[in-house]
Amino acid sequence: MRLSRYFLPIIKETPSEAQIVSHRLMLRAGMIRQASAGIYSWLPLGCKVLRKIEAIVHDEQQAAGAIPVLMPTIQSADLWRQSGRYDDYGPEMLRINDRHDREMLYGPTNEEQITEIAAAGIRSYRDLPKTLYHIQWKFRDEVRPRFGVMRGREFLMKDAYSFDIDKAGATASYNRMFVSYLRTFERMGLKAIPMKADSGPIGGDMTHEFLILAETGESAVFLDRTIADLSFGDREIDWDDAAALQGIVDQWTNGYARTDETHDETTFHAEVPEDRRVTARGIEVGHIFYFGSKYSEPLNAKVMNPDGETVALESGSYGIGVSRLAGAIIEASHDDNGIIWPEAVAPFEVAVINLKQGDAEADAACEDLYSKLTARGFDVLYDDRDERAGSKFATCDLIGVPWKLVVGPRGLKNGVVELASRRTGEKEELAPDDAMNRLADRFGRA
Ligand code: ATP
Ligand code: MG
């Protein structure tokens, strides 16, 4: 993309309405624009980040065996009456009447909708297990929408739903999602820690929230430091090996990690030595939940088991806050100059900065880098504007491009350009081809 042709409405002043750094930076970098309270338009830069986050989520969901679907945003009130949630949900639900005065609602979640689909399409235990998911907009009329996209009213969620014949199957499905979440967040450059969540009337241990640590997080968190030090890495994973999956889940859940909702000070002190106790704040980016037959019973999603008995499907639901993640990643990765995108979700991976636009040699070198990098599959931003170098650097740092290739007449005389890292600030002078090869190695695009 040539910056001269892009739409990047950057804001110089610090927006006064934004209380936290990610909201400020998203506004300043021209990623989002508020449409009304808790409702945002995603401008080109924000839209690009959102798509990259979605792509990772799709990839990891499908790697774990989940099947993509797309359910509507508008649902019928009748369906929610069957589960009993229409009245329970309260004022967070946006209720709508159509022209025939039929009661509809803008979905805050999709358990009812997917269970109706499962009831109609799953006939026998032989059709199981199945996990279906979509990435779709939700609406919750939050009392206090705030922090930009972190607590919006309209927000993008990945929600998956598993269907199994029995509890053992449901546990395996739960564990697949658990492990898939470890991989998903790690790919985004995040350390998301699974914490024991409140299972409410369902009971049991199978519900976890995934939180990233950040001072501005809405939840207080209490954990054993050793869990924060775990990483999944690139270990091989057999998604059909239930025992191996359980082993991974155990590794992450054996130690203490809870939010204020489930925290118990006595247990915390008994289980975790003082030097390993961490008390911090966290942002919930995902939530997985086993709820058995809570929806399949009332919605009549029942099938035949191997013994010929008719049983209600065993289910769980698995959410990821896709749009919240855009803000959460910024909370976890920024400095005084702006955003520092992890490479996997960066809207642009490398910026070509022309220090002297209009200089024949500099222009030619930049054009060459721009077209070659693009051909090699990079997302390149070419700052071809007739602006001062300082202003180009400031823009590039604000919007968080991980790598800069700085091109100027003086360097070119010596046959070099400068490759600079946004994260470390390290700079290196290299021949243009070597700089491109360095990036290709780093991104695995050699
Ligand atoms: P919270 O406790 O933050 O209100 P929740 O527990 O109600 O969230 P879930 O129903 O578990 O949310 O939804 C799944 C995921 O969707 C959450 O983990 C979170 O990342 C995201 N999410 C929930 N509410 C919002 C919102 N208002 N704005 C943006 N993302 C949200
Ligand atoms: Mg939750």
Short mmCIF file of C-alpha atoms and ligand atoms in Angstrom, two decimals:
data_model
loop_
_atom_site.label_atom_id
_atom_site.label_comp_id
_atom_site.label_asym_id
_atom_site.label_seq_id
_atom_site.Cartn_x
_atom_site.Cartn_y
_atom_site.Cartn_z
CA MET A 1 0.00 0.00 0.00
CA ARG A 2 1.23 3.47 -0.88
CA LEU A 3 0.53 5.74 2.05
CA SER A 4 -0.30 8.61 -0.32
CA ARG A 5 -3.29 6.59 -1.54
CA TYR A 6 -4.31 5.04 1.75
CA PHE A 7 -6.95 6.26 4.19
CA LEU A 8 -5.18 6.75 7.50
CA PRO A 9 -6.89 9.52 9.47
CA ILE A 10 -4.29 9.97 12.21
CA ILE A 11 -5.10 12.21 15.16
CA LYS A 12 -2.29 14.35 16.59
CA GLU A 13 -3.89 15.34 19.89
CA THR A 14 -4.64 12.83 22.62
CA PRO A 15 -8.38 12.12 22.50
CA SER A 16 -9.87 13.19 25.81
CA GLU A 17 -12.67 10.61 25.85
CA ALA A 18 -10.26 7.68 25.99
CA GLN A 19 -9.29 6.44 29.44
CA ILE A 20 -6.90 3.66 28.56
CA VAL A 21 -3.89 3.50 26.30
CA SER A 22 -5.27 1.03 23.75
CA HIS A 23 -8.37 3.15 23.19
CA ARG A 24 -6.24 6.30 22.82
CA LEU A 25 -3.88 4.62 20.39
CA MET A 26 -6.64 3.04 18.32
CA LEU A 27 -8.24 6.45 17.88
CA ARG A 28 -4.95 8.25 17.26
CA ALA A 29 -3.78 5.64 14.75
CA GLY A 30 -7.03 5.96 12.82
CA MET A 31 -8.06 2.35 13.46
CA ILE A 32 -11.60 2.96 14.65
CA ARG A 33 -14.20 5.67 14.82
CA GLN A 34 -17.05 5.71 17.27
CA ALA A 35 -20.46 5.51 15.61
CA SER A 36 -22.41 5.70 18.86
CA ALA A 37 -21.76 4.62 22.45
CA GLY A 38 -19.98 1.25 22.38
CA ILE A 39 -20.39 0.93 18.60
CA TYR A 40 -17.47 1.46 16.26
CA SER A 41 -16.59 1.59 12.61
CA TRP A 42 -13.38 -0.20 11.80
CA LEU A 43 -11.31 2.05 9.55
CA PRO A 44 -8.85 0.50 7.08
CA LEU A 45 -5.97 0.02 9.53
CA GLY A 46 -8.22 -1.39 12.26
CA CYS A 47 -10.05 -3.54 9.77
CA LYS A 48 -6.77 -5.07 8.62
CA VAL A 49 -5.81 -5.98 12.20
CA LEU A 50 -9.26 -7.42 12.89
CA ARG A 51 -8.99 -9.60 9.76
CA LYS A 52 -5.57 -10.87 10.82
CA ILE A 53 -6.83 -11.77 14.27
CA GLU A 54 -9.81 -13.53 12.69
CA ALA A 55 -7.55 -15.44 10.31
CA ILE A 56 -5.52 -16.87 13.19
CA VAL A 57 -8.68 -17.81 15.05
CA HIS A 58 -10.15 -19.53 11.96
CA ASP A 59 -6.91 -21.37 11.35
CA GLU A 60 -6.57 -22.68 14.90
CA GLN A 61 -10.25 -23.55 15.25
CA GLN A 62 -10.12 -25.65 12.12
CA ALA A 63 -6.78 -27.20 13.12
CA ALA A 64 -8.56 -28.40 16.27
CA GLY A 65 -11.36 -29.90 14.16
CA ALA A 66 -14.03 -27.21 14.56
CA ILE A 67 -16.22 -26.61 11.50
CA PRO A 68 -17.04 -23.06 10.36
CA VAL A 69 -20.66 -21.99 9.96
CA LEU A 70 -22.33 -18.58 9.93
CA MET A 71 -25.44 -17.96 11.95
CA PRO A 72 -27.51 -14.77 11.73
CA THR A 73 -27.20 -11.81 14.08
CA ILE A 74 -31.00 -11.52 14.35
CA GLN A 75 -32.74 -14.34 16.19
CA SER A 76 -36.30 -15.15 17.12
CA ALA A 77 -37.52 -14.53 20.64
CA ASP A 78 -39.43 -17.84 20.55
CA LEU A 79 -36.23 -19.83 20.38
CA TRP A 80 -35.00 -18.06 23.51
CA ARG A 81 -38.30 -18.67 25.24
CA GLN A 82 -37.77 -22.40 24.77
CA SER A 83 -34.49 -22.31 26.69
CA GLY A 84 -35.97 -20.01 29.29
CA ARG A 85 -33.35 -17.34 28.69
CA TYR A 86 -35.58 -14.77 27.00
CA ASP A 87 -36.74 -13.40 30.33
CA ASP A 88 -33.54 -14.20 32.24
CA TYR A 89 -31.27 -12.22 29.98
CA GLY A 90 -32.47 -8.82 31.07
CA PRO A 91 -31.77 -5.37 29.63
CA GLU A 92 -28.46 -6.40 28.03
CA MET A 93 -30.47 -8.00 25.26
CA LEU A 94 -31.54 -5.77 22.39
CA ARG A 95 -35.12 -6.71 21.60
CA ILE A 96 -36.63 -5.79 18.25
CA ASN A 97 -40.06 -6.11 16.70
CA ASP A 98 -40.34 -6.64 12.96
CA ARG A 99 -43.09 -5.15 10.73
CA HIS A 100 -45.43 -8.02 11.58
CA ASP A 101 -44.80 -7.34 15.22
CA ARG A 102 -42.90 -10.58 15.62
CA GLU A 103 -40.44 -10.46 18.49
CA MET A 104 -36.82 -10.70 17.43
CA LEU A 105 -33.54 -9.95 19.12
CA TYR A 106 -29.98 -9.10 18.16
CA GLY A 107 -28.02 -12.13 19.36
CA PRO A 108 -25.82 -11.65 22.42
CA THR A 109 -24.66 -15.28 21.92
CA ASN A 110 -25.82 -18.33 19.95
CA GLU A 111 -26.36 -21.38 22.18
CA GLU A 112 -30.06 -21.61 21.31
CA GLN A 113 -29.53 -21.10 17.60
CA ILE A 114 -26.81 -23.74 17.29
CA THR A 115 -28.67 -26.23 19.46
CA GLU A 116 -31.68 -25.92 17.18
CA ILE A 117 -29.37 -26.65 14.23
CA ALA A 118 -27.86 -29.64 16.04
CA ALA A 119 -31.31 -30.95 16.98
CA ALA A 120 -32.34 -30.92 13.34
CA GLY A 121 -29.14 -32.32 11.88
CA ILE A 122 -27.57 -34.76 14.32
CA ARG A 123 -29.34 -38.11 14.30
CA SER A 124 -27.19 -40.60 16.14
CA TYR A 125 -24.07 -41.05 18.24
CA ARG A 126 -22.38 -42.00 14.96
CA ASP A 127 -22.64 -38.35 13.85
CA LEU A 128 -20.66 -37.27 16.91
CA PRO A 129 -18.54 -35.56 18.05
CA LYS A 130 -19.11 -32.25 16.25
CA THR A 131 -17.85 -28.79 17.05
CA LEU A 132 -19.28 -25.92 15.02
CA TYR A 133 -18.17 -22.31 15.24
CA HIS A 134 -18.59 -18.92 13.67
CA ILE A 135 -17.15 -15.44 13.95
CA GLN A 136 -20.08 -13.09 14.10
CA TRP A 137 -21.12 -9.73 15.55
CA LYS A 138 -22.89 -9.77 18.89
CA PHE A 139 -24.86 -7.08 20.65
CA ARG A 140 -25.03 -6.65 24.41
CA ASP A 141 -26.44 -3.46 25.75
CA GLU A 142 -23.71 -3.11 28.39
CA VAL A 143 -24.52 -0.75 31.27
CA ARG A 144 -21.15 0.89 30.90
CA PRO A 145 -19.63 0.50 27.45
CA ARG A 146 -16.08 1.78 27.80
CA PHE A 147 -12.45 1.40 26.88
CA GLY A 148 -13.26 1.49 23.17
CA VAL A 149 -13.57 -1.93 21.59
CA MET A 150 -12.66 -3.67 24.85
CA ARG A 151 -16.15 -3.32 26.25
CA GLY A 152 -18.32 -2.45 23.31
CA ARG A 153 -22.01 -2.96 22.83
CA GLU A 154 -21.57 -4.35 19.34
CA PHE A 155 -18.53 -6.63 19.22
CA LEU A 156 -17.08 -9.45 17.20
CA MET A 157 -16.90 -12.85 18.86
CA LYS A 158 -15.76 -16.28 17.86
CA ASP A 159 -18.16 -18.70 19.43
CA ALA A 160 -17.83 -22.46 19.09
CA TYR A 161 -20.22 -25.12 20.32
CA SER A 162 -19.41 -28.79 20.87
CA PHE A 163 -21.80 -31.73 20.74
CA ASP A 164 -21.01 -35.13 22.19
CA ILE A 165 -22.85 -38.25 23.23
CA ASP A 166 -21.52 -38.34 26.81
CA LYS A 167 -19.47 -36.51 29.39
CA ALA A 168 -16.23 -38.24 28.37
CA GLY A 169 -16.71 -37.05 24.81
CA ALA A 170 -17.60 -33.55 25.99
CA THR A 171 -14.43 -33.48 28.10
CA ALA A 172 -12.32 -34.37 25.09
CA SER A 173 -14.02 -31.61 23.06
CA TYR A 174 -13.47 -29.15 25.90
CA ASN A 175 -9.80 -30.07 26.09
CA ARG A 176 -9.35 -29.67 22.34
CA MET A 177 -10.64 -26.11 22.60
CA PHE A 178 -8.51 -25.46 25.66
CA VAL A 179 -5.36 -26.46 23.81
CA SER A 180 -6.47 -24.64 20.68
CA TYR A 181 -6.77 -21.45 22.77
CA LEU A 182 -3.23 -21.84 24.09
CA ARG A 183 -2.01 -21.97 20.50
CA THR A 184 -4.29 -19.21 19.24
CA PHE A 185 -3.24 -16.60 21.77
CA GLU A 186 0.42 -17.53 21.62
CA ARG A 187 0.38 -17.05 17.84
CA MET A 188 -0.90 -13.53 18.42
CA GLY A 189 2.10 -12.78 20.61
CA LEU A 190 0.02 -12.91 23.78
CA LYS A 191 0.44 -14.68 27.07
CA ALA A 192 -3.14 -15.66 27.91
CA ILE A 193 -3.47 -17.54 31.17
CA PRO A 194 -6.34 -20.00 31.72
CA MET A 195 -8.03 -19.31 35.03
CA LYS A 196 -10.67 -21.24 36.88
CA ALA A 197 -14.01 -19.57 36.18
CA ASP A 198 -17.30 -19.61 38.00
CA SER A 199 -19.41 -22.52 36.77
CA GLY A 200 -22.62 -21.25 38.36
CA PRO A 201 -25.47 -23.75 38.76
CA ILE A 202 -23.81 -26.21 36.33
CA GLY A 203 -20.98 -26.88 38.78
CA GLY A 204 -17.79 -28.79 38.01
CA ASP A 205 -14.33 -27.73 36.96
CA MET A 206 -14.84 -27.40 33.25
CA THR A 207 -14.93 -23.68 32.73
CA HIS A 208 -11.93 -21.45 32.23
CA GLU A 209 -11.41 -17.86 31.30
CA PHE A 210 -8.28 -16.91 29.41
CA LEU A 211 -6.83 -13.63 30.61
CA ILE A 212 -3.89 -11.55 29.59
CA LEU A 213 -2.16 -9.54 32.28
CA ALA A 214 -2.54 -5.77 31.95
CA GLU A 215 -2.78 -2.97 34.50
CA THR A 216 -5.98 -1.72 32.90
CA GLY A 217 -7.70 -5.12 33.03
CA GLU A 218 -11.17 -5.19 34.54
CA SER A 219 -10.57 -8.38 36.59
CA ALA A 220 -8.31 -8.84 39.58
CA VAL A 221 -6.26 -12.01 39.11
CA PHE A 222 -4.32 -14.22 41.50
CA LEU A 223 -1.90 -16.81 40.25
CA ASP A 224 1.13 -18.96 40.68
CA ARG A 225 3.98 -17.39 38.70
CA THR A 226 4.96 -20.76 37.23
CA ILE A 227 1.78 -20.79 35.11
CA ALA A 228 2.62 -17.42 33.61
CA ASP A 229 6.01 -18.86 32.64
CA LEU A 230 4.57 -21.78 30.66
CA SER A 231 4.58 -21.65 26.91
CA PHE A 232 3.09 -24.01 24.35
CA GLY A 233 5.79 -23.57 21.72
CA ASP A 234 5.69 -25.62 18.55
CA ARG A 235 5.00 -29.00 20.09
CA GLU A 236 3.25 -31.53 17.87
CA ILE A 237 -0.31 -32.23 18.79
CA ASP A 238 -2.58 -35.18 18.02
CA TRP A 239 -6.11 -33.83 18.33
CA ASP A 240 -7.55 -37.34 18.58
CA ASP A 241 -5.36 -38.33 21.51
CA ALA A 242 -7.64 -37.55 24.46
CA ALA A 243 -5.05 -38.58 27.06
CA ALA A 244 -2.36 -36.34 25.59
CA LEU A 245 -4.77 -33.39 25.48
CA GLN A 246 -5.75 -34.00 29.09
CA GLY A 247 -2.04 -33.98 29.98
CA ILE A 248 -1.61 -30.53 28.45
CA VAL A 249 -4.74 -29.19 30.16
CA ASP A 250 -3.51 -30.57 33.49
CA GLN A 251 -0.16 -28.88 33.04
CA TRP A 252 -1.91 -25.51 32.75
CA THR A 253 -4.56 -26.06 35.40
CA ASN A 254 -2.70 -27.81 38.22
CA GLY A 255 -1.40 -24.54 39.63
CA TYR A 256 -3.46 -21.76 41.17
CA ALA A 257 -4.84 -19.19 38.71
CA ARG A 258 -8.14 -17.48 39.45
CA THR A 259 -10.01 -14.25 38.94
CA ASP A 260 -11.77 -12.30 41.69
CA GLU A 261 -14.91 -14.35 40.96
CA THR A 262 -13.36 -17.63 42.07
CA HIS A 263 -10.42 -16.47 44.18
CA ASP A 264 -10.03 -17.84 47.69
CA GLU A 265 -7.29 -16.23 49.75
CA THR A 266 -6.82 -19.19 52.10
CA THR A 267 -6.35 -21.68 49.26
CA PHE A 268 -4.06 -19.23 47.46
CA HIS A 269 -1.77 -19.00 50.48
CA ALA A 270 -1.90 -22.73 51.16
CA GLU A 271 -1.12 -23.74 47.58
CA VAL A 272 1.36 -21.13 46.42
CA PRO A 273 4.63 -20.24 48.16
CA GLU A 274 4.88 -16.51 48.82
CA ASP A 275 7.65 -15.82 46.31
CA ARG A 276 5.51 -17.29 43.53
CA ARG A 277 2.27 -15.46 44.35
CA VAL A 278 1.24 -12.93 41.73
CA THR A 279 -1.62 -10.50 42.26
CA ALA A 280 -2.36 -8.47 39.16
CA ARG A 281 -5.09 -7.37 36.78
CA GLY A 282 -6.23 -9.10 33.63
CA ILE A 283 -8.29 -8.75 30.47
CA GLU A 284 -10.60 -11.65 29.59
CA VAL A 285 -9.99 -12.59 25.97
CA GLY A 286 -11.62 -16.01 25.96
CA HIS A 287 -14.01 -18.16 27.94
CA ILE A 288 -14.71 -21.87 27.60
CA PHE A 289 -17.59 -23.57 29.31
CA TYR A 290 -19.00 -27.08 29.62
CA PHE A 291 -22.73 -26.98 30.29
CA GLY A 292 -23.89 -30.53 29.59
CA SER A 293 -27.53 -30.68 28.51
CA LYS A 294 -28.55 -27.20 29.64
CA TYR A 295 -29.78 -26.27 26.13
CA SER A 296 -30.16 -29.68 24.49
CA GLU A 297 -32.80 -30.75 27.05
CA PRO A 298 -35.23 -27.84 26.57
CA LEU A 299 -34.56 -27.58 22.82
CA ASN A 300 -34.95 -31.31 22.40
CA ALA A 301 -31.54 -32.00 20.85
CA LYS A 302 -31.54 -35.71 21.55
CA VAL A 303 -30.03 -38.68 19.80
CA MET A 304 -29.66 -42.40 20.14
CA ASN A 305 -26.64 -43.64 22.08
CA PRO A 306 -24.85 -46.96 21.33
CA ASP A 307 -27.18 -48.74 23.79
CA GLY A 308 -30.23 -47.63 21.84
CA GLU A 309 -31.30 -45.07 24.45
CA THR A 310 -32.36 -41.53 23.57
CA VAL A 311 -30.13 -39.04 25.36
CA ALA A 312 -29.69 -35.28 25.34
CA LEU A 313 -26.52 -34.01 23.64
CA GLU A 314 -23.64 -33.02 25.90
CA SER A 315 -22.39 -29.56 25.02
CA GLY A 316 -20.00 -26.76 25.73
CA SER A 317 -19.47 -23.27 24.35
CA TYR A 318 -16.20 -21.54 23.64
CA GLY A 319 -15.85 -17.81 23.09
CA ILE A 320 -13.04 -15.54 21.97
CA GLY A 321 -13.38 -11.76 22.02
CA VAL A 322 -12.07 -11.10 18.52
CA SER A 323 -12.63 -7.33 18.50
CA ARG A 324 -11.58 -7.01 22.16
CA LEU A 325 -8.30 -8.69 21.21
CA ALA A 326 -7.33 -5.77 18.98
CA GLY A 327 -7.37 -3.53 22.06
CA ALA A 328 -5.95 -6.16 24.40
CA ILE A 329 -2.92 -6.75 22.18
CA ILE A 330 -2.19 -3.01 22.25
CA GLU A 331 -2.52 -2.94 26.06
CA ALA A 332 0.12 -5.66 26.14
CA SER A 333 2.39 -4.19 23.48
CA HIS A 334 3.03 -0.46 23.12
CA ASP A 335 5.41 2.29 24.20
CA ASP A 336 5.35 6.08 24.44
CA ASN A 337 5.53 6.41 20.67
CA GLY A 338 2.62 4.17 19.88
CA ILE A 339 1.60 0.61 19.11
CA ILE A 340 4.10 -2.23 18.72
CA TRP A 341 2.27 -4.93 16.74
CA PRO A 342 3.32 -8.54 17.13
CA GLU A 343 4.28 -9.57 13.60
CA ALA A 344 1.42 -12.07 13.26
CA VAL A 345 -1.31 -9.44 13.57
CA ALA A 346 0.49 -6.34 12.26
CA PRO A 347 -1.60 -4.43 9.70
CA PHE A 348 1.61 -3.87 7.76
CA GLU A 349 4.68 -6.00 8.36
CA VAL A 350 7.24 -3.61 6.97
CA ALA A 351 7.27 0.06 6.06
CA VAL A 352 9.48 1.43 3.31
CA ILE A 353 10.37 4.96 4.31
CA ASN A 354 11.65 7.26 1.63
CA LEU A 355 13.76 9.96 3.28
CA LYS A 356 13.82 12.11 0.15
CA GLN A 357 10.72 11.76 -1.95
CA GLY A 358 11.40 13.16 -5.41
CA ASP A 359 15.06 12.15 -5.45
CA ALA A 360 15.33 9.94 -8.52
CA GLU A 361 17.60 7.37 -6.94
CA ALA A 362 15.72 7.16 -3.63
CA ASP A 363 12.38 6.89 -5.43
CA ALA A 364 13.67 4.12 -7.70
CA ALA A 365 15.16 2.16 -4.79
CA CYS A 366 11.91 2.45 -2.81
CA GLU A 367 9.78 1.37 -5.77
CA ASP A 368 12.05 -1.62 -6.22
CA LEU A 369 11.83 -2.65 -2.55
CA TYR A 370 8.09 -2.08 -2.50
CA SER A 371 7.37 -4.23 -5.52
CA LYS A 372 9.79 -7.01 -4.60
CA LEU A 373 8.59 -7.28 -1.01
CA THR A 374 4.98 -7.27 -2.15
CA ALA A 375 5.76 -10.02 -4.65
CA ARG A 376 7.32 -12.04 -1.82
CA GLY A 377 4.05 -11.92 0.09
CA PHE A 378 4.74 -9.08 2.52
CA ASP A 379 2.18 -6.57 3.67
CA VAL A 380 4.17 -3.42 2.83
CA LEU A 381 3.38 0.18 3.59
CA TYR A 382 5.36 2.52 1.37
CA ASP A 383 5.51 6.02 2.83
CA ASP A 384 5.77 7.89 -0.46
CA ARG A 385 4.44 11.17 0.90
CA ASP A 386 6.39 14.37 0.51
CA GLU A 387 6.88 14.77 4.27
CA ARG A 388 9.75 15.34 6.67
CA ALA A 389 11.56 12.18 7.76
CA GLY A 390 10.63 12.87 11.39
CA SER A 391 6.95 12.92 10.60
CA LYS A 392 7.22 9.69 8.60
CA PHE A 393 8.95 7.94 11.51
CA ALA A 394 6.36 9.22 13.96
CA THR A 395 3.48 7.89 11.84
CA CYS A 396 5.17 4.55 11.36
CA ASP A 397 5.84 4.18 15.09
CA LEU A 398 2.35 5.30 16.08
CA ILE A 399 0.67 2.71 13.88
CA GLY A 400 3.11 0.08 15.09
CA VAL A 401 4.70 -1.34 11.92
CA PRO A 402 7.20 -3.94 13.25
CA TRP A 403 9.95 -3.27 10.65
CA LYS A 404 11.15 -0.16 8.83
CA LEU A 405 13.30 -0.07 5.74
CA VAL A 406 14.73 3.43 5.62
CA VAL A 407 15.94 4.58 2.22
CA GLY A 408 17.87 7.80 1.57
CA PRO A 409 20.32 9.19 -0.97
CA ARG A 410 23.25 9.10 1.45
CA GLY A 411 22.86 5.39 2.26
CA LEU A 412 22.26 4.52 -1.35
CA LYS A 413 25.63 6.08 -2.27
CA ASN A 414 27.18 3.38 -0.08
CA GLY A 415 24.80 0.75 -1.43
CA VAL A 416 22.84 0.37 1.81
CA VAL A 417 19.44 0.90 3.38
CA GLU A 418 18.62 0.76 7.08
CA LEU A 419 16.56 -2.05 8.60
CA ALA A 420 15.09 -1.04 11.97
CA SER A 421 13.04 -2.99 14.48
CA ARG A 422 10.08 -1.23 16.11
CA ARG A 423 10.24 -3.47 19.17
CA THR A 424 13.93 -3.31 20.02
CA GLY A 425 14.93 -0.13 18.21
CA GLU A 426 17.90 -2.01 16.74
CA LYS A 427 19.12 -0.74 13.39
CA GLU A 428 21.34 -2.29 10.80
CA GLU A 429 22.69 -1.08 7.47
CA LEU A 430 22.41 -3.65 4.74
CA ALA A 431 22.37 -3.90 0.95
CA PRO A 432 18.70 -3.77 -0.14
CA ASP A 433 18.70 -7.43 -1.23
CA ASP A 434 20.22 -8.54 2.07
CA ALA A 435 17.66 -6.53 4.02
CA MET A 436 14.84 -8.23 2.11
CA ASN A 437 16.38 -11.65 2.67
CA ARG A 438 16.71 -10.91 6.35
CA LEU A 439 12.99 -10.14 6.54
CA ALA A 440 12.10 -13.16 4.44
CA ASP A 441 14.05 -15.41 6.83
CA ARG A 442 12.38 -13.85 9.83
CA PHE A 443 8.86 -14.27 8.42
CA GLY A 444 9.58 -17.70 6.96
CA ARG A 445 9.05 -16.46 3.39
CA ALA A 446 12.48 -17.23 2.01
P1 ATP B 1 -17.16 -9.97 30.47
O1 ATP B 1 -17.00 -10.73 31.76
O2 ATP B 1 -15.91 -9.28 30.02
O3 ATP B 1 -18.38 -9.11 30.44
P2 ATP B 1 -18.50 -12.24 29.44
O4 ATP B 1 -18.00 -13.25 30.40
O5 ATP B 1 -19.85 -11.70 29.58
O6 ATP B 1 -17.42 -11.05 29.35
P3 ATP B 1 -18.59 -14.21 27.35
O7 ATP B 1 -20.04 -14.42 27.24
O8 ATP B 1 -17.75 -15.20 28.05
O9 ATP B 1 -18.32 -12.77 27.95
O10 ATP B 1 -18.06 -13.89 25.88
C1 ATP B 1 -16.89 -14.45 25.28
C2 ATP B 1 -15.83 -13.40 25.05
O11 ATP B 1 -16.34 -12.27 24.35
C3 ATP B 1 -15.27 -12.81 26.34
O12 ATP B 1 -14.24 -13.64 26.84
C4 ATP B 1 -14.74 -11.47 25.87
O13 ATP B 1 -13.42 -11.62 25.36
C5 ATP B 1 -15.66 -11.08 24.74
N1 ATP B 1 -16.62 -10.06 25.17
C6 ATP B 1 -17.66 -10.21 26.03
N2 ATP B 1 -18.33 -9.06 26.19
C7 ATP B 1 -17.71 -8.15 25.40
C8 ATP B 1 -17.94 -6.76 25.13
N3 ATP B 1 -18.94 -6.09 25.70
N4 ATP B 1 -17.09 -6.14 24.27
C9 ATP B 1 -16.09 -6.81 23.68
N5 ATP B 1 -15.83 -8.10 23.90
C10 ATP B 1 -16.62 -8.78 24.74
MG MG B 2 -16.95 -14.78 30.18
#
